[in-house]
Amino acid sequence: MADRAMPHVKTGRVTLDHGGGGRASRELVHRYFLPRFLNKILEKMDDSAVVDFPGRRLAMTTDSYVVDPIFFPGGDIGALAVNGTVNDLSAQGASPLFLSAAFILEEGFEIRDLEIVLGSMASAAREAGVSIVTGDTKVVPKGKGDKIYINTTGIGLIEEGIYVSGTGARPGDAVILTGSIGDHGIAVLSRREGLNFDTDLKSDSAPLNGLVREILSTTDGIHTMRDPTRGGVAATLNEIATQSGVGIRIDEAAIPVKDGVRSACEILGLDPLYVANEGKLLVILDSRDASGVLEKIRLNRYGRDGRIIGEVVADHPGRVVMRTRAGGTRIIDMPLGEQLPRIC
């Protein structure tokens, strides 16, 4: 009877029973999830979380995380799932408030690894000041998944007077990047492939809502913000150029790239501009405010290496071009596909 009440204790692993919606499912949730995420909304355990808001603008986003490996230098899939959704809300100028978390577990996944991932999620949520208020758990047969997949959905509020959009870039604006690029993608790839680069490179996975709050408090001249995740800085700037109908010109010498990332990219034949980041932000703003905002960014722990990397221009709308270190000009195209699969 004791074993039926606590099936995980017998095997030490997630089983198909844990995804059946019955007792084992309930025990999994109550023993491992609830103690870490408990709050007044989640404790009702309804099918949906009901959250009351006054008449204000609300932002909502969702994303799924399938990174391989699930543990990598500087983070894991749990922290990544929280930080990624927090950052998507923040880049819209919203203050993240509530997240959902849905898990797809593969039969045989180690309970101890699940505990580590959940602990990371709880820690990341505390740092970001968000609450995980609803969720779902499914278990698939062994061989039908890859350890764990996580979906997170987030809701945030946008204060009056804040209008940030991918359509907002204007000729004459400055382009700020809040730190070095490619750290996350190369850190994950090096662990996945067992590559022993001579570097202590770590993922930059981090919540950026505090940094965004400080940026928005500095000026009302912020037009566009976006975190350059999949596809890296190249894909993100191309998206903005297309959405806004402007050209963007960046300066290769101004873009911060760590030596470890640069060396790894040279060995692997990758371009750092296309490698994913999970703790960086591109900010496009009125150029008259750029110096003051950059100074504020550099005071934040997640923006110490921030730089002005370029400008928005009226020429070549929908295109991104780069002044190279050699003095030439290079077109930065949108990537055709995923350069590095399963890095988030």
XYZ file of C-alpha atoms in Angstrom:
344
model
C 0.000 0.000 0.000
C 2.852 2.315 0.856
C 4.441 1.629 -2.548
C 1.151 2.399 -4.351
C 0.891 5.651 -2.439
C 4.415 6.706 -3.407
C 5.380 4.912 -6.644
C 8.402 7.128 -7.203
C 9.949 6.014 -3.919
C 10.032 2.436 -5.152
C 11.721 3.172 -8.464
C 13.349 6.546 -7.908
C 12.120 7.524 -11.372
C 9.173 9.124 -13.105
C 6.853 6.406 -14.371
C 3.882 6.387 -16.741
C 1.689 6.357 -13.641
C 2.824 9.872 -12.818
C 1.221 11.083 -16.019
C -2.065 9.218 -15.623
C -3.931 11.960 -13.818
C -4.560 9.743 -10.806
C -2.939 9.334 -7.466
C 0.593 9.077 -8.690
C 0.099 12.297 -10.649
C -1.337 14.006 -7.595
C 1.527 12.838 -5.454
C 4.096 14.020 -7.964
C 2.530 17.465 -8.000
C 1.991 17.747 -4.255
C 5.351 16.340 -3.259
C 7.638 18.031 -5.736
C 5.904 20.908 -7.482
C 3.615 22.543 -4.922
C 6.155 22.985 -2.109
C 8.353 24.984 -4.452
C 5.747 27.052 -6.257
C 3.024 27.424 -3.649
C 1.040 30.662 -3.569
C -2.561 31.716 -2.980
C -3.592 31.262 -6.592
C -1.852 27.951 -7.227
C -3.068 26.399 -3.987
C -6.657 26.420 -5.345
C -5.565 23.778 -7.884
C -8.356 24.651 -10.308
C -8.100 23.771 -13.998
C -7.401 27.423 -14.707
C -5.897 30.212 -12.659
C -8.255 33.164 -12.322
C -6.421 36.441 -11.879
C -8.162 39.793 -11.509
C -6.628 42.918 -13.051
C -7.778 46.519 -13.068
C -8.265 48.083 -16.496
C -4.648 48.096 -17.679
C -2.726 46.732 -20.645
C -1.740 43.110 -20.228
C 1.021 41.178 -22.065
C 0.970 37.371 -22.414
C 3.554 35.100 -24.072
C 4.398 31.413 -24.240
C 7.447 29.361 -25.225
C 8.614 25.744 -25.072
C 12.076 24.630 -24.000
C 13.715 21.462 -25.326
C 17.388 22.306 -24.815
C 19.877 19.421 -25.088
C 21.638 18.826 -22.744
C 19.270 19.931 -20.012
C 22.206 20.867 -17.747
C 24.882 23.110 -19.224
C 27.531 25.547 -17.956
C 25.745 28.467 -16.343
C 22.253 27.016 -16.168
C 19.716 24.354 -16.980
C 16.400 23.962 -18.782
C 14.423 25.054 -15.694
C 16.020 28.470 -15.249
C 16.023 28.893 -19.028
C 12.256 28.304 -19.228
C 11.546 30.984 -16.631
C 14.094 33.522 -17.847
C 13.064 33.134 -21.481
C 9.422 33.914 -20.843
C 10.240 36.709 -18.391
C 12.473 38.273 -21.022
C 9.865 37.997 -23.774
C 7.443 39.947 -21.584
C 10.087 42.440 -20.519
C 11.149 43.173 -24.087
C 7.576 44.325 -24.695
C 7.917 46.804 -21.867
C 5.748 44.698 -19.560
C 6.352 43.913 -15.925
C 6.157 40.090 -15.713
C 3.752 38.906 -13.034
C 2.514 35.327 -13.546
C 3.787 32.225 -15.369
C 2.335 28.840 -16.189
C 4.613 25.811 -16.426
C 3.771 22.659 -18.418
C 6.070 19.625 -18.308
C 6.439 16.676 -20.669
C 8.512 14.028 -18.889
C 9.965 10.913 -20.465
C 9.409 7.639 -18.639
C 12.588 6.846 -16.715
C 13.603 10.452 -16.117
C 15.488 10.676 -12.849
C 13.484 12.198 -9.987
C 16.665 13.761 -8.622
C 17.178 15.593 -11.920
C 13.549 16.722 -11.829
C 14.149 18.162 -8.375
C 17.185 20.111 -9.608
C 15.233 21.541 -12.544
C 12.296 22.524 -10.336
C 14.637 24.118 -7.828
C 16.212 26.171 -10.615
C 12.795 27.289 -11.810
C 11.792 28.325 -8.306
C 15.041 30.237 -7.854
C 14.736 31.995 -11.218
C 11.127 32.917 -10.483
C 12.122 34.428 -7.140
C 14.854 36.513 -8.747
C 12.472 37.783 -11.421
C 9.718 38.429 -8.870
C 7.172 36.289 -10.727
C 4.842 33.554 -9.445
C 4.192 30.220 -11.159
C 0.422 29.977 -10.734
C -0.732 27.041 -12.861
C 0.718 24.112 -14.761
C 0.390 20.658 -16.273
C 2.379 17.421 -16.265
C 2.401 14.645 -18.866
C 4.624 11.543 -19.063
C 5.456 9.865 -22.378
C 6.842 6.314 -22.806
C 10.591 5.836 -22.745
C 12.075 6.614 -26.134
C 9.150 8.896 -27.085
C 10.690 12.034 -25.612
C 14.062 13.257 -24.404
C 14.076 13.521 -20.622
C 12.050 16.690 -20.153
C 10.394 19.435 -22.167
C 8.976 22.559 -20.530
C 6.436 25.082 -21.757
C 6.046 28.372 -19.919
C 3.392 31.010 -20.469
C 3.686 34.437 -18.940
C 1.441 37.387 -18.195
C 2.605 40.913 -17.476
C 1.252 44.429 -17.215
C 2.342 47.384 -19.302
C 2.282 50.744 -17.595
C 0.665 53.773 -19.173
C 2.941 55.689 -21.518
C 5.103 52.694 -22.505
C 4.824 51.717 -26.168
C 7.604 49.376 -27.256
C 7.294 47.394 -30.481
C 9.274 45.775 -33.251
C 7.624 48.309 -35.527
C 8.982 51.272 -33.574
C 12.527 51.689 -34.950
C 13.056 55.023 -36.741
C 15.881 56.406 -38.888
C 18.330 58.210 -36.633
C 17.786 55.848 -33.689
C 20.736 54.251 -31.921
C 21.135 50.491 -31.413
C 22.400 49.303 -28.027
C 23.435 45.721 -27.212
C 23.591 44.995 -23.482
C 26.524 42.552 -23.557
C 28.648 39.967 -25.338
C 27.017 37.642 -27.846
C 27.009 33.888 -28.374
C 27.737 32.815 -24.791
C 24.626 30.667 -24.390
C 24.752 28.864 -27.727
C 28.439 27.979 -27.476
C 28.148 26.908 -23.818
C 25.307 24.505 -24.679
C 27.003 23.216 -27.817
C 30.302 22.585 -26.047
C 28.582 20.495 -23.366
C 26.414 18.614 -25.858
C 29.260 17.666 -28.159
C 31.792 17.091 -25.372
C 34.050 19.750 -26.836
C 36.778 20.835 -24.466
C 37.343 24.459 -25.335
C 39.996 26.068 -23.177
C 37.516 28.508 -21.630
C 35.241 28.955 -18.623
C 32.437 30.116 -20.885
C 28.940 29.920 -19.359
C 25.439 30.519 -20.586
C 24.189 34.077 -20.100
C 20.681 32.883 -19.149
C 19.244 35.574 -16.856
C 16.034 37.513 -16.122
C 16.173 40.975 -17.679
C 13.044 42.557 -16.228
C 15.024 44.553 -13.659
C 17.333 45.906 -16.344
C 14.373 46.792 -18.561
C 12.679 48.585 -15.692
C 15.774 50.740 -15.208
C 16.004 51.474 -18.944
C 12.369 52.546 -19.148
C 12.749 54.777 -16.104
C 15.557 56.690 -17.819
C 13.664 57.997 -20.864
C 10.432 57.722 -22.803
C 12.473 57.490 -26.005
C 12.716 53.668 -26.066
C 11.201 52.507 -29.369
C 12.078 48.797 -29.655
C 13.517 46.110 -27.380
C 14.075 42.447 -28.140
C 16.157 39.616 -26.707
C 18.256 38.017 -29.471
C 17.658 34.333 -28.761
C 17.352 31.817 -31.620
C 19.066 33.147 -34.705
C 21.071 35.552 -32.548
C 21.629 39.246 -33.160
C 21.494 38.761 -36.939
C 17.982 37.290 -37.009
C 16.617 39.721 -34.440
C 17.884 42.839 -36.200
C 16.539 41.535 -39.504
C 13.123 41.036 -37.911
C 13.129 44.568 -36.559
C 14.316 46.049 -39.871
C 11.484 44.268 -41.677
C 8.805 45.112 -39.111
C 9.778 48.775 -38.969
C 10.556 49.180 -42.671
C 13.985 50.658 -41.965
C 17.609 49.802 -42.557
C 20.003 48.981 -39.730
C 23.744 49.538 -39.865
C 25.990 47.937 -37.249
C 29.721 48.163 -36.566
C 31.619 44.870 -36.217
C 34.295 46.431 -34.006
C 31.672 47.604 -31.509
C 30.025 44.198 -31.006
C 31.364 42.500 -27.858
C 32.378 38.850 -28.376
C 34.275 36.918 -25.724
C 37.559 35.341 -26.840
C 36.213 31.877 -25.967
C 33.153 32.371 -28.163
C 35.208 33.766 -31.009
C 37.670 30.868 -30.871
C 34.914 28.245 -30.682
C 33.090 29.813 -33.605
C 36.259 29.826 -35.695
C 36.835 26.127 -34.961
C 33.217 25.178 -35.655
C 32.708 27.450 -38.630
C 29.998 29.493 -36.929
C 29.265 33.205 -37.008
C 28.746 34.685 -33.505
C 26.085 37.015 -34.910
C 23.835 33.988 -35.487
C 24.472 32.199 -32.177
C 21.721 32.317 -29.533
C 21.762 34.448 -26.397
C 19.479 34.109 -23.361
C 20.476 37.101 -21.243
C 21.058 39.932 -23.669
C 18.873 42.703 -24.989
C 18.855 44.855 -28.116
C 17.525 48.353 -27.392
C 16.642 50.782 -30.179
C 16.032 54.313 -28.989
C 16.210 57.996 -29.739
C 19.926 58.646 -30.281
C 19.775 61.737 -28.043
C 19.123 59.424 -25.083
C 21.626 56.708 -26.011
C 24.555 57.805 -23.819
C 22.411 58.203 -20.711
C 20.650 54.867 -21.205
C 23.932 53.065 -21.885
C 25.360 54.489 -18.669
C 22.339 53.131 -16.773
C 22.649 49.743 -18.495
C 26.312 49.391 -17.526
C 25.469 49.879 -13.863
C 23.286 46.756 -13.949
C 24.935 43.338 -13.413
C 23.409 42.099 -16.664
C 24.533 45.052 -18.738
C 28.132 45.715 -17.742
C 29.467 45.056 -21.244
C 26.779 47.087 -22.992
C 27.745 48.975 -26.149
C 26.214 51.173 -28.821
C 26.665 48.902 -31.840
C 24.928 50.753 -34.634
C 22.168 52.958 -35.928
C 18.874 52.874 -37.757
C 18.973 54.352 -41.254
C 16.533 55.219 -44.000
C 18.658 53.419 -46.618
C 18.126 49.777 -47.637
C 14.822 49.275 -45.730
C 14.416 45.726 -44.417
C 18.169 45.123 -44.611
C 20.941 44.897 -42.016
C 24.473 45.783 -43.066
C 27.684 45.718 -41.069
C 30.820 47.807 -41.287
C 33.581 45.199 -41.014
C 36.818 45.539 -39.107
C 38.603 45.628 -42.465
C 36.625 48.699 -43.504
C 34.266 46.955 -45.899
C 30.525 46.414 -45.840
C 28.776 43.083 -45.360
C 25.100 42.263 -45.679
C 23.797 40.424 -42.614
C 21.025 38.176 -43.882
C 18.282 36.428 -41.978
C 19.473 32.815 -41.297
C 17.785 30.166 -43.438
C 17.245 27.806 -40.546
C 18.412 26.821 -37.109
C 22.203 27.022 -36.973
C 22.277 25.231 -33.630
C 19.199 23.112 -32.905
C 17.896 22.575 -29.388
C 19.825 25.308 -27.667
C 16.743 26.691 -25.873
